[in-house]
Tab-separated table of C-alpha atoms in Angstrom:
chain	number	residue	atom	x	y	z
A	1	UNK	CA	40.453	-165.918	101.492
A	2	UNK	CA	38.282	-165.974	98.490
A	3	UNK	CA	35.065	-164.340	99.173
A	4	UNK	CA	31.878	-166.091	97.733
A	5	UNK	CA	28.892	-164.023	96.005
A	6	UNK	CA	26.253	-162.980	98.693
A	7	UNK	CA	28.546	-163.096	101.720
A	8	UNK	CA	28.863	-159.333	102.092
A	9	UNK	CA	25.776	-157.360	100.906
A	10	UNK	CA	25.524	-155.517	97.552
A	11	UNK	CA	26.143	-151.889	98.613
A	12	UNK	CA	29.199	-152.785	100.549
A	13	UNK	CA	30.434	-154.811	97.552
A	14	UNK	CA	29.619	-152.143	95.220
A	15	UNK	CA	31.401	-149.363	97.462
A	16	UNK	CA	34.551	-151.642	97.420
A	17	UNK	CA	34.482	-151.969	93.700
A	18	UNK	CA	34.965	-148.325	93.656
A	19	UNK	CA	37.657	-148.232	96.203
A	20	UNK	CA	39.491	-151.203	94.370
A	21	UNK	CA	39.164	-149.412	90.959
A	22	UNK	CA	40.787	-146.285	92.513
A	23	UNK	CA	43.608	-148.370	93.772
A	24	UNK	CA	44.183	-150.216	90.691
A	25	UNK	CA	43.847	-147.109	88.691
A	26	UNK	CA	46.591	-145.744	90.620
A	27	UNK	CA	48.624	-148.699	90.460
A	28	UNK	CA	48.389	-148.565	86.732
A	29	UNK	CA	49.674	-145.041	86.561
A	30	UNK	CA	52.441	-145.999	88.955
A	31	UNK	CA	53.654	-149.043	87.155
A	32	UNK	CA	53.688	-147.175	83.853
A	33	UNK	CA	56.069	-144.572	85.283
A	34	UNK	CA	58.280	-147.201	87.062
A	35	UNK	CA	58.295	-149.793	84.193
A	36	UNK	CA	57.119	-147.986	81.117
A	37	UNK	CA	56.219	-150.359	78.232
A	38	UNK	CA	57.726	-153.130	80.243
A	39	UNK	CA	54.624	-153.241	82.435
A	40	UNK	CA	52.375	-155.481	80.545
A	41	UNK	CA	55.051	-158.256	79.905
A	42	UNK	CA	56.536	-157.992	83.448
A	43	UNK	CA	53.326	-157.541	85.452
A	44	UNK	CA	51.783	-160.371	83.344
A	45	UNK	CA	54.739	-162.798	84.087
A	46	UNK	CA	54.518	-161.825	87.558
A	47	UNK	CA	50.819	-162.804	87.716
A	48	UNK	CA	51.676	-166.090	86.124
A	49	UNK	CA	54.311	-166.605	88.696
A	50	UNK	CA	52.106	-165.868	91.618
A	51	UNK	CA	49.420	-168.106	90.054
A	52	UNK	CA	51.752	-170.839	89.691
A	53	UNK	CA	53.565	-170.673	92.932
A	54	UNK	CA	50.199	-170.803	94.736
A	55	UNK	CA	49.852	-174.332	93.529
A	56	UNK	CA	53.156	-175.287	95.115
A	57	UNK	CA	52.325	-177.147	98.395
A	58	UNK	CA	54.242	-176.700	101.407
A	59	UNK	CA	53.808	-179.744	103.699
A	60	UNK	CA	53.042	-178.692	107.415
A	61	UNK	CA	52.320	-181.757	109.521
A	62	UNK	CA	50.663	-185.216	108.739
A	63	UNK	CA	49.143	-184.696	105.392
A	64	UNK	CA	48.215	-181.014	105.702
A	65	UNK	CA	49.952	-178.476	103.606
A	66	UNK	CA	49.727	-174.759	102.940
A	67	UNK	CA	50.509	-172.491	100.051
A	68	UNK	CA	51.964	-169.022	99.543
A	69	UNK	CA	49.619	-166.078	98.967
A	70	UNK	CA	52.373	-163.997	97.586
A	71	UNK	CA	51.404	-160.289	98.094
A	72	UNK	CA	54.517	-159.385	100.026
A	73	UNK	CA	56.529	-161.442	97.845
A	74	UNK	CA	55.406	-159.902	94.829
A	75	UNK	CA	55.924	-156.370	96.372
A	76	UNK	CA	59.425	-157.028	97.367
A	77	UNK	CA	60.314	-158.743	94.140
A	78	UNK	CA	58.676	-156.387	91.603
A	79	UNK	CA	57.546	-153.418	93.377
A	80	UNK	CA	54.074	-152.514	94.887
A	81	UNK	CA	52.586	-151.216	91.759
A	82	UNK	CA	53.254	-154.195	89.497
A	83	UNK	CA	52.363	-156.372	92.548
A	84	UNK	CA	49.094	-154.843	92.673
A	85	UNK	CA	48.362	-155.182	89.018
A	86	UNK	CA	49.623	-158.973	89.211
A	87	UNK	CA	47.574	-159.742	92.075
A	88	UNK	CA	44.496	-158.198	90.795
A	89	UNK	CA	44.661	-160.050	87.421
A	90	UNK	CA	45.214	-163.258	89.120
A	91	UNK	CA	41.978	-162.587	91.247
A	92	UNK	CA	39.928	-161.863	88.218
A	93	UNK	CA	41.175	-164.856	86.161
A	94	UNK	CA	40.547	-167.065	89.270
A	95	UNK	CA	36.875	-165.487	89.639
A	96	UNK	CA	35.979	-165.447	85.776
A	97	UNK	CA	37.629	-168.837	84.874
A	98	UNK	CA	37.619	-171.096	87.869
A	99	UNK	CA	34.533	-169.637	89.767
A	100	UNK	CA	37.163	-169.324	92.699
A	101	UNK	CA	35.703	-166.326	94.584
A	102	UNK	CA	32.338	-164.672	93.736
A	103	UNK	CA	32.017	-162.372	90.396
A	104	UNK	CA	30.002	-159.728	92.619
A	105	UNK	CA	32.661	-160.001	95.544
A	106	UNK	CA	35.739	-159.224	93.215
A	107	UNK	CA	35.951	-155.628	94.497
A	108	UNK	CA	36.437	-157.014	98.131
A	109	UNK	CA	38.933	-159.381	97.286
A	110	UNK	CA	40.821	-157.080	95.029
A	111	UNK	CA	40.948	-154.535	98.061
A	112	UNK	CA	41.985	-156.956	100.593
A	113	UNK	CA	44.734	-158.884	98.799
A	114	UNK	CA	45.904	-156.511	95.885
A	115	UNK	CA	45.647	-153.546	97.684
A	116	UNK	CA	45.873	-153.785	101.633
A	117	UNK	CA	47.835	-156.769	101.670
A	118	UNK	CA	50.512	-155.690	99.073
A	119	UNK	CA	50.809	-151.878	100.357
A	120	UNK	CA	50.810	-152.938	104.054
A	121	UNK	CA	53.475	-155.544	103.343
A	122	UNK	CA	55.579	-153.077	101.385
A	123	UNK	CA	55.340	-150.202	104.087
A	124	UNK	CA	56.356	-152.740	106.751
A	125	UNK	CA	59.196	-154.001	104.373
A	126	UNK	CA	60.354	-150.318	104.010
A	127	UNK	CA	60.239	-149.572	107.660
A	128	UNK	CA	62.172	-152.941	108.725
A	129	UNK	CA	64.860	-152.449	105.983
A	130	UNK	CA	65.448	-148.884	107.318
A	131	UNK	CA	66.252	-150.297	110.746
A	132	UNK	CA	68.343	-153.205	109.768
A	133	UNK	CA	71.926	-152.921	108.286
A	134	UNK	CA	72.090	-152.538	104.614
A	135	UNK	CA	72.772	-155.933	103.460
A	136	UNK	CA	71.231	-158.990	101.522
A	137	UNK	CA	70.066	-160.855	104.585
A	138	UNK	CA	68.364	-157.757	105.976
A	139	UNK	CA	66.284	-157.531	102.819
A	140	UNK	CA	65.214	-161.289	103.333
A	141	UNK	CA	64.315	-160.710	106.983
A	142	UNK	CA	62.564	-157.520	105.997
A	143	UNK	CA	60.484	-159.293	103.312
A	144	UNK	CA	59.829	-162.249	105.761
A	145	UNK	CA	58.257	-159.787	108.370
A	146	UNK	CA	56.562	-157.929	105.696
A	147	UNK	CA	54.839	-161.181	104.707
A	148	UNK	CA	53.847	-162.037	108.293
A	149	UNK	CA	52.220	-158.637	108.551
A	150	UNK	CA	50.438	-158.626	105.035
A	151	UNK	CA	48.363	-161.922	105.700
A	152	UNK	CA	46.525	-160.637	108.937
A	153	UNK	CA	46.063	-157.223	107.276
A	154	UNK	CA	44.232	-158.664	104.494
A	155	UNK	CA	42.045	-160.565	106.852
A	156	UNK	CA	41.456	-157.205	108.877
A	157	UNK	CA	40.444	-155.923	105.433
A	158	UNK	CA	37.939	-158.701	105.328
A	159	UNK	CA	36.834	-157.731	108.889
A	160	UNK	CA	36.027	-154.405	108.204
A	161	UNK	CA	33.782	-155.609	104.987
A	162	UNK	CA	32.093	-157.920	107.295
A	163	UNK	CA	31.446	-155.255	109.897
A	164	UNK	CA	29.784	-153.030	107.367
A	165	UNK	CA	28.023	-155.499	105.181
A	166	UNK	CA	27.770	-158.935	106.843
A	167	UNK	CA	24.918	-161.298	105.840
A	168	UNK	CA	26.088	-163.918	108.381
A	169	UNK	CA	25.369	-164.189	112.036
A	170	UNK	CA	28.800	-164.521	113.759
A	171	UNK	CA	29.444	-161.475	116.036
A	172	UNK	CA	31.832	-159.129	114.810
A	173	UNK	CA	34.259	-159.661	117.666
A	174	UNK	CA	34.153	-163.314	117.081
A	175	UNK	CA	35.139	-162.959	113.382
A	176	UNK	CA	37.826	-160.673	114.442
A	177	UNK	CA	39.458	-163.017	116.857
A	178	UNK	CA	39.054	-166.008	114.658
A	179	UNK	CA	40.160	-164.613	111.243
A	180	UNK	CA	43.065	-162.610	112.636
A	181	UNK	CA	43.954	-165.491	114.810
A	182	UNK	CA	44.070	-167.906	111.946
A	183	UNK	CA	45.756	-165.611	109.581
A	184	UNK	CA	48.398	-164.722	112.135
A	185	UNK	CA	49.227	-168.387	111.918
A	186	UNK	CA	49.053	-168.495	108.182
A	187	UNK	CA	51.312	-165.393	108.177
A	188	UNK	CA	53.940	-167.133	109.983
A	189	UNK	CA	54.231	-169.786	107.424
A	190	UNK	CA	54.053	-166.971	104.668
A	191	UNK	CA	56.790	-165.399	106.319
A	192	UNK	CA	59.145	-168.362	106.317
A	193	UNK	CA	58.438	-169.156	102.654
A	194	UNK	CA	58.765	-165.613	101.640
A	195	UNK	CA	61.936	-164.936	103.291
A	196	UNK	CA	63.582	-168.170	101.867
A	197	UNK	CA	62.305	-167.425	98.342
A	198	UNK	CA	63.549	-163.773	98.372
A	199	UNK	CA	67.015	-165.041	99.733
A	200	UNK	CA	66.957	-167.705	96.927
A	201	UNK	CA	66.477	-164.960	94.347
A	202	UNK	CA	68.922	-162.704	96.115
A	203	UNK	CA	71.495	-165.229	96.024
A	204	UNK	CA	71.673	-165.730	92.068
A	205	UNK	CA	69.867	-162.730	90.562
A	206	UNK	CA	69.923	-159.994	93.332
A	207	UNK	CA	69.387	-157.206	90.454
A	208	UNK	CA	65.966	-158.441	89.845
A	209	UNK	CA	64.739	-157.687	93.463
A	210	UNK	CA	62.944	-154.380	93.479
A	211	UNK	CA	63.403	-154.399	97.190
A	212	UNK	CA	67.138	-154.545	96.928
A	213	UNK	CA	67.833	-152.031	94.237
A	214	UNK	CA	70.173	-149.332	95.695
A	215	UNK	CA	68.078	-146.675	93.973
A	216	UNK	CA	66.569	-144.509	96.877
A	217	UNK	CA	64.078	-142.899	94.521
A	218	UNK	CA	62.435	-146.380	93.598
A	219	UNK	CA	62.109	-146.964	97.190
A	220	UNK	CA	60.190	-143.875	98.053
A	221	UNK	CA	56.639	-144.738	99.353
A	222	UNK	CA	54.155	-142.355	97.633
A	223	UNK	CA	50.798	-141.370	98.683
A	224	UNK	CA	48.192	-142.834	96.322
B	1	UNK	CA	44.624	-173.056	81.289
B	2	UNK	CA	41.396	-171.477	79.601
B	3	UNK	CA	41.415	-174.233	76.816
B	4	UNK	CA	41.129	-176.712	79.379
B	5	UNK	CA	38.139	-175.145	80.975
B	6	UNK	CA	36.485	-174.375	77.837
B	7	UNK	CA	33.928	-177.135	76.474
B	8	UNK	CA	33.397	-176.766	72.665
B	9	UNK	CA	29.764	-177.033	71.849
B	10	UNK	CA	27.418	-175.441	69.446
B	11	UNK	CA	24.777	-173.609	71.556
B	12	UNK	CA	23.013	-170.392	71.689
B	13	UNK	CA	25.070	-169.674	74.969
B	14	UNK	CA	28.294	-170.365	73.232
B	15	UNK	CA	27.542	-168.221	70.354
B	16	UNK	CA	26.508	-165.046	72.380
B	17	UNK	CA	29.035	-162.144	72.588
B	18	UNK	CA	31.128	-162.656	75.491
B	19	UNK	CA	30.788	-159.158	77.079
B	20	UNK	CA	27.052	-159.703	76.994
B	21	UNK	CA	27.150	-162.966	78.866
B	22	UNK	CA	29.637	-161.189	81.290
B	23	UNK	CA	27.034	-158.595	82.090
B	24	UNK	CA	24.189	-161.138	82.095
B	25	UNK	CA	26.179	-163.390	84.791
B	26	UNK	CA	26.919	-160.338	86.945
B	27	UNK	CA	23.095	-159.025	86.862
B	28	UNK	CA	21.779	-162.498	87.613
B	29	UNK	CA	24.159	-163.110	90.539
B	30	UNK	CA	23.101	-159.532	91.734
B	31	UNK	CA	19.429	-160.587	91.554
B	32	UNK	CA	19.995	-163.571	93.506
B	33	UNK	CA	22.196	-162.242	96.228
B	34	UNK	CA	19.864	-159.341	96.651
B	35	UNK	CA	16.859	-161.971	97.407
B	36	UNK	CA	16.120	-162.406	100.959
B	37	UNK	CA	16.842	-166.015	101.943
B	38	UNK	CA	13.255	-166.016	103.720
B	39	UNK	CA	11.932	-166.350	99.960
B	40	UNK	CA	13.058	-169.786	99.515
B	41	UNK	CA	10.799	-170.425	96.795
B	42	UNK	CA	12.421	-167.886	94.665
B	43	UNK	CA	15.752	-169.812	95.145
B	44	UNK	CA	14.540	-173.054	93.842
B	45	UNK	CA	13.270	-171.136	90.749
B	46	UNK	CA	16.901	-169.887	90.241
B	47	UNK	CA	18.405	-173.233	90.598
B	48	UNK	CA	15.961	-174.727	88.022
B	49	UNK	CA	16.741	-171.750	85.720
B	50	UNK	CA	20.641	-172.169	85.995
B	51	UNK	CA	20.268	-175.905	85.371
B	52	UNK	CA	17.946	-175.043	82.204
B	53	UNK	CA	20.638	-172.720	81.053
B	54	UNK	CA	23.462	-175.033	81.591
B	55	UNK	CA	21.270	-177.674	79.581
B	56	UNK	CA	20.806	-175.222	76.742
B	57	UNK	CA	24.651	-174.650	76.636
B	58	UNK	CA	24.875	-178.414	76.416
B	59	UNK	CA	27.032	-178.639	79.560
B	60	UNK	CA	26.974	-182.032	81.240
B	61	UNK	CA	25.531	-181.963	84.973
B	62	UNK	CA	28.480	-183.998	86.022
B	63	UNK	CA	31.110	-181.583	84.768
B	64	UNK	CA	28.982	-178.588	86.362
B	65	UNK	CA	29.193	-180.146	89.619
B	66	UNK	CA	32.647	-181.459	89.486
B	67	UNK	CA	33.837	-177.818	88.971
B	68	UNK	CA	31.397	-176.451	91.588
B	69	UNK	CA	33.463	-178.506	94.441
B	70	UNK	CA	35.850	-175.469	94.407
B	71	UNK	CA	33.292	-173.710	96.744
B	72	UNK	CA	33.887	-176.354	99.473
B	73	UNK	CA	36.008	-174.154	101.765
B	74	UNK	CA	33.483	-171.603	102.144
B	75	UNK	CA	30.869	-174.102	102.650
B	76	UNK	CA	32.558	-175.261	105.603
B	77	UNK	CA	32.418	-171.741	107.110
B	78	UNK	CA	28.863	-171.478	106.397
B	79	UNK	CA	28.120	-174.944	108.131
B	80	UNK	CA	29.833	-173.596	111.393
B	81	UNK	CA	27.182	-170.734	111.557
B	82	UNK	CA	24.357	-172.670	113.022
B	83	UNK	CA	26.726	-173.915	115.859
B	84	UNK	CA	28.052	-170.415	116.888
B	85	UNK	CA	25.840	-167.562	117.331
B	86	UNK	CA	23.207	-165.973	119.599
B	87	UNK	CA	19.613	-165.716	119.816
B	88	UNK	CA	16.786	-168.420	119.623
B	89	UNK	CA	18.008	-172.175	119.593
B	90	UNK	CA	16.274	-175.215	118.725
B	91	UNK	CA	16.911	-178.956	118.880
B	92	UNK	CA	17.461	-180.820	115.574
B	93	UNK	CA	18.386	-184.418	116.282
B	94	UNK	CA	21.596	-184.603	118.477
B	95	UNK	CA	22.290	-180.919	117.827
B	96	UNK	CA	21.389	-177.796	119.425
B	97	UNK	CA	21.304	-175.160	116.741
B	98	UNK	CA	20.840	-171.326	116.397
B	99	UNK	CA	17.959	-170.666	114.163
B	100	UNK	CA	19.263	-167.540	112.823
B	101	UNK	CA	22.631	-168.861	112.267
B	102	UNK	CA	21.194	-171.760	110.252
B	103	UNK	CA	19.349	-169.266	108.072
B	104	UNK	CA	22.056	-167.201	107.365
B	105	UNK	CA	24.477	-170.235	106.706
B	106	UNK	CA	21.944	-171.636	104.449
B	107	UNK	CA	21.744	-168.382	102.389
B	108	UNK	CA	25.508	-168.037	101.985
B	109	UNK	CA	25.732	-171.699	100.726
B	110	UNK	CA	22.623	-171.073	98.251
B	111	UNK	CA	23.656	-167.838	97.072
B	112	UNK	CA	27.322	-168.767	96.898
B	113	UNK	CA	26.363	-171.867	94.942
B	114	UNK	CA	24.409	-169.839	92.391
B	115	UNK	CA	27.171	-167.644	91.778
B	116	UNK	CA	29.804	-170.395	91.271
B	117	UNK	CA	27.388	-172.140	88.809
B	118	UNK	CA	26.821	-168.993	86.879
B	119	UNK	CA	30.629	-168.386	86.743
B	120	UNK	CA	31.169	-172.148	85.551
B	121	UNK	CA	28.601	-171.833	82.662
B	122	UNK	CA	30.219	-168.625	81.750
B	123	UNK	CA	33.733	-170.127	81.675
B	124	UNK	CA	32.659	-173.456	80.219
B	125	UNK	CA	30.853	-171.705	77.319
B	126	UNK	CA	33.381	-168.881	76.384
B	127	UNK	CA	37.154	-169.277	75.833
B	128	UNK	CA	39.411	-167.299	78.282
B	129	UNK	CA	40.521	-165.193	75.480
B	130	UNK	CA	36.918	-164.310	74.686
B	131	UNK	CA	35.998	-163.530	78.274
B	132	UNK	CA	39.094	-161.192	78.322
B	133	UNK	CA	37.898	-159.488	75.198
B	134	UNK	CA	34.396	-159.090	76.726
B	135	UNK	CA	35.944	-157.576	79.860
B	136	UNK	CA	37.891	-155.166	77.401
B	137	UNK	CA	34.667	-154.000	75.862
B	138	UNK	CA	33.138	-153.336	79.357
B	139	UNK	CA	35.837	-150.873	79.813
B	140	UNK	CA	38.545	-152.816	81.659
B	141	UNK	CA	41.709	-150.780	81.145
B	142	UNK	CA	43.842	-151.786	78.166
B	143	UNK	CA	46.781	-152.482	80.297
B	144	UNK	CA	44.860	-154.709	82.505
B	145	UNK	CA	43.946	-156.726	79.386
B	146	UNK	CA	47.339	-156.776	78.110
B	147	UNK	CA	48.656	-158.090	81.542
B	148	UNK	CA	45.862	-160.997	81.745
B	149	UNK	CA	46.559	-161.806	78.248
B	150	UNK	CA	50.100	-162.282	79.067
B	151	UNK	CA	49.058	-164.558	82.026
B	152	UNK	CA	46.703	-166.449	79.801
B	153	UNK	CA	49.472	-166.837	77.099
B	154	UNK	CA	52.331	-168.038	79.547
B	155	UNK	CA	50.309	-169.854	82.347
B	156	UNK	CA	50.869	-173.216	80.705
B	157	UNK	CA	54.453	-172.600	79.885
B	158	UNK	CA	55.295	-171.585	83.614
B	159	UNK	CA	53.259	-174.481	85.059
B	160	UNK	CA	55.191	-176.839	82.749
B	161	UNK	CA	58.496	-175.265	83.865
B	162	UNK	CA	57.392	-175.742	87.553
B	163	UNK	CA	56.394	-179.545	86.840
B	164	UNK	CA	59.823	-179.929	85.217
B	165	UNK	CA	61.623	-178.823	88.550
B	166	UNK	CA	59.404	-181.187	90.454
B	167	UNK	CA	60.451	-184.044	88.143
B	168	UNK	CA	64.077	-183.075	88.902
B	169	UNK	CA	63.529	-183.177	92.537
B	170	UNK	CA	61.773	-186.163	92.573
B	171	UNK	CA	64.480	-188.027	90.169
B	172	UNK	CA	67.058	-187.062	92.869
B	173	UNK	CA	64.801	-188.657	95.713
B	174	UNK	CA	63.601	-185.769	97.056
B	175	UNK	CA	60.219	-186.052	99.033
B	176	UNK	CA	58.604	-183.025	101.004
B	177	UNK	CA	57.245	-184.339	104.182
B	178	UNK	CA	57.613	-181.382	106.584
B	179	UNK	CA	59.109	-177.952	107.583
B	180	UNK	CA	62.574	-179.139	106.912
B	181	UNK	CA	61.991	-179.171	103.318
B	182	UNK	CA	60.569	-175.523	102.994
B	183	UNK	CA	64.189	-174.362	102.053
B	184	UNK	CA	64.191	-176.700	98.823
B	185	UNK	CA	60.701	-175.703	97.789
B	186	UNK	CA	61.287	-171.878	98.468
B	187	UNK	CA	64.530	-172.261	96.321
B	188	UNK	CA	62.310	-173.643	93.613
B	189	UNK	CA	59.687	-170.686	94.082
B	190	UNK	CA	62.811	-168.498	93.697
B	191	UNK	CA	64.205	-170.267	90.577
B	192	UNK	CA	60.554	-170.074	89.052
B	193	UNK	CA	60.428	-166.312	89.708
B	194	UNK	CA	63.755	-165.851	87.980
B	195	UNK	CA	62.695	-167.839	84.973
B	196	UNK	CA	59.342	-166.178	84.753
B	197	UNK	CA	60.969	-162.543	84.898
B	198	UNK	CA	63.498	-163.298	82.441
B	199	UNK	CA	60.913	-164.822	80.140
B	200	UNK	CA	59.092	-161.500	80.595
B	201	UNK	CA	62.181	-159.508	79.676
B	202	UNK	CA	62.621	-161.715	76.443
B	203	UNK	CA	59.137	-161.433	75.677
B	204	UNK	CA	59.456	-157.454	76.115
B	205	UNK	CA	62.409	-157.261	73.894
B	206	UNK	CA	60.737	-159.493	70.923
B	207	UNK	CA	57.633	-157.136	71.269
B	208	UNK	CA	59.969	-154.085	71.064
B	209	UNK	CA	61.687	-155.634	68.045
B	210	UNK	CA	58.316	-156.023	66.283
B	211	UNK	CA	57.345	-152.277	66.903
B	212	UNK	CA	55.637	-152.471	70.126
B	213	UNK	CA	55.049	-149.072	71.698
B	214	UNK	CA	52.726	-149.697	74.581
B	215	UNK	CA	49.599	-150.698	72.851
B	216	UNK	CA	48.530	-153.735	71.118
B	217	UNK	CA	46.810	-153.610	67.770
B	218	UNK	CA	43.149	-153.763	67.794
B	219	UNK	CA	40.355	-155.141	65.280
B	220	UNK	CA	37.233	-153.364	64.911
B	221	UNK	CA	34.487	-154.449	67.151
B	222	UNK	CA	30.961	-155.451	66.013
B	223	UNK	CA	28.298	-153.375	67.483
B	224	UNK	CA	25.598	-155.489	69.274
B	225	UNK	CA	21.966	-154.999	68.099
B	226	UNK	CA	19.189	-154.590	70.469
B	227	UNK	CA	17.900	-158.199	69.980
B	228	UNK	CA	21.378	-159.488	71.106
B	229	UNK	CA	21.088	-157.584	74.215
B	230	UNK	CA	17.521	-158.733	74.978
B	231	UNK	CA	18.484	-162.281	74.293
B	232	UNK	CA	21.241	-162.395	76.532
B	233	UNK	CA	19.347	-160.291	79.401
B	234	UNK	CA	16.814	-163.135	79.433
B	235	UNK	CA	19.184	-164.696	82.086
B	236	UNK	CA	18.860	-162.085	84.690
B	237	UNK	CA	15.448	-161.285	83.655
B	238	UNK	CA	13.947	-164.705	84.328
B	239	UNK	CA	15.516	-164.292	87.808
B	240	UNK	CA	13.666	-161.142	88.394
B	241	UNK	CA	10.398	-162.451	87.294
B	242	UNK	CA	10.922	-165.521	89.526
B	243	UNK	CA	11.814	-163.041	92.281
B	244	UNK	CA	8.546	-160.815	91.542
B	245	UNK	CA	6.306	-163.779	91.332
B	246	UNK	CA	7.635	-165.428	94.417
B	247	UNK	CA	7.321	-162.254	96.279
B	248	UNK	CA	3.810	-161.781	95.449
B	249	UNK	CA	2.820	-165.130	96.413
B	250	UNK	CA	4.735	-165.040	99.612
B	251	UNK	CA	2.555	-161.816	100.641
């Protein structure tokens, strides 16, 4: 999911830097109202958690393995504002320190993973949670479905960027089918891990899970 | 994390202010990605220039290439391009390739590699903390800088925590081989979250007890002179000159 330099043309990349800046700016405001001066340490440690958990390998079959992306997981655990900030910082550090993802493509990646993926995932989570009965396993199921949707949602964001400013020669429709197809599969894995992880946290420290707090006000989805 | 990537040397690249290096790196990449791939002579020039800068920064080429391996996944994507596409085809050995796809794929690999090499020179010649200070000077919001500095400070601690959990699992004879072990791994991820979160709370409380009010203390920053700017902007400027010369020759 890390977009290299030169994959999407410069005007499109620049436009998405702007969009991402608006989204992250809104998240900074939102996180401050939600977490106050706890924002920096908690979002920071969430970023560390996401970064670390992405290195935890889940074996699939015969030597292949996958790892968590964590957008929906973070949104459910610490709330969408802090999740956006944490994922953005992870992407920034990956690009600047590990050369993972192009520096000029940062706006594109941040838009897909810290904004679309987190917020689509969180919206799905809220909807599913509303439908299901109010108990802990519903929260885990809702988180799981949110994760399943959040991964192809990020791929969809990439597809939009590809359509607008591609430098490659794959046709738009081919990219759509292959990208969405692959990411629906990845999403299934993400869903299982997210559901299991959320239920593990719920079992021992349910008070930490943002999506479980019985505070209706905190669960409102606000227009950014 | 940042300390492991940073290579301590004394060079002009190491000593330049980090925010200037960030600007130069991004400007260079912008020049490179804006160059049409048909102007292939320019890209040869860019690569030579990147290697010269790496040599000036006293970065061993082996290290440079080892770290560049991170781009392998997207190279795969680009390699597929000549095989699936449309338009004019030609035969190369056993393969029947699309000309346009080949050119576009090559462009993606070449430009992506230049970006990766530039970012590696940046992070090898600059400590993570310095990069962060550089981004702060380039107006990255203070709260983002704080979040990122917490990440840098605790990433090794949390990684060690994860490693200890792995040792604990291993010493109980656990071996993850397939889907049936996901529950155990996910429980470990959950435990890692709880430990990270609780650490965040402890850190926050200890900050409060030291008088934290939402902003971190700041030292005065030195203003850069015009000559500093000029020196660091040589990095993108040389690329620009290469672009101009090759374009002129090409016409």
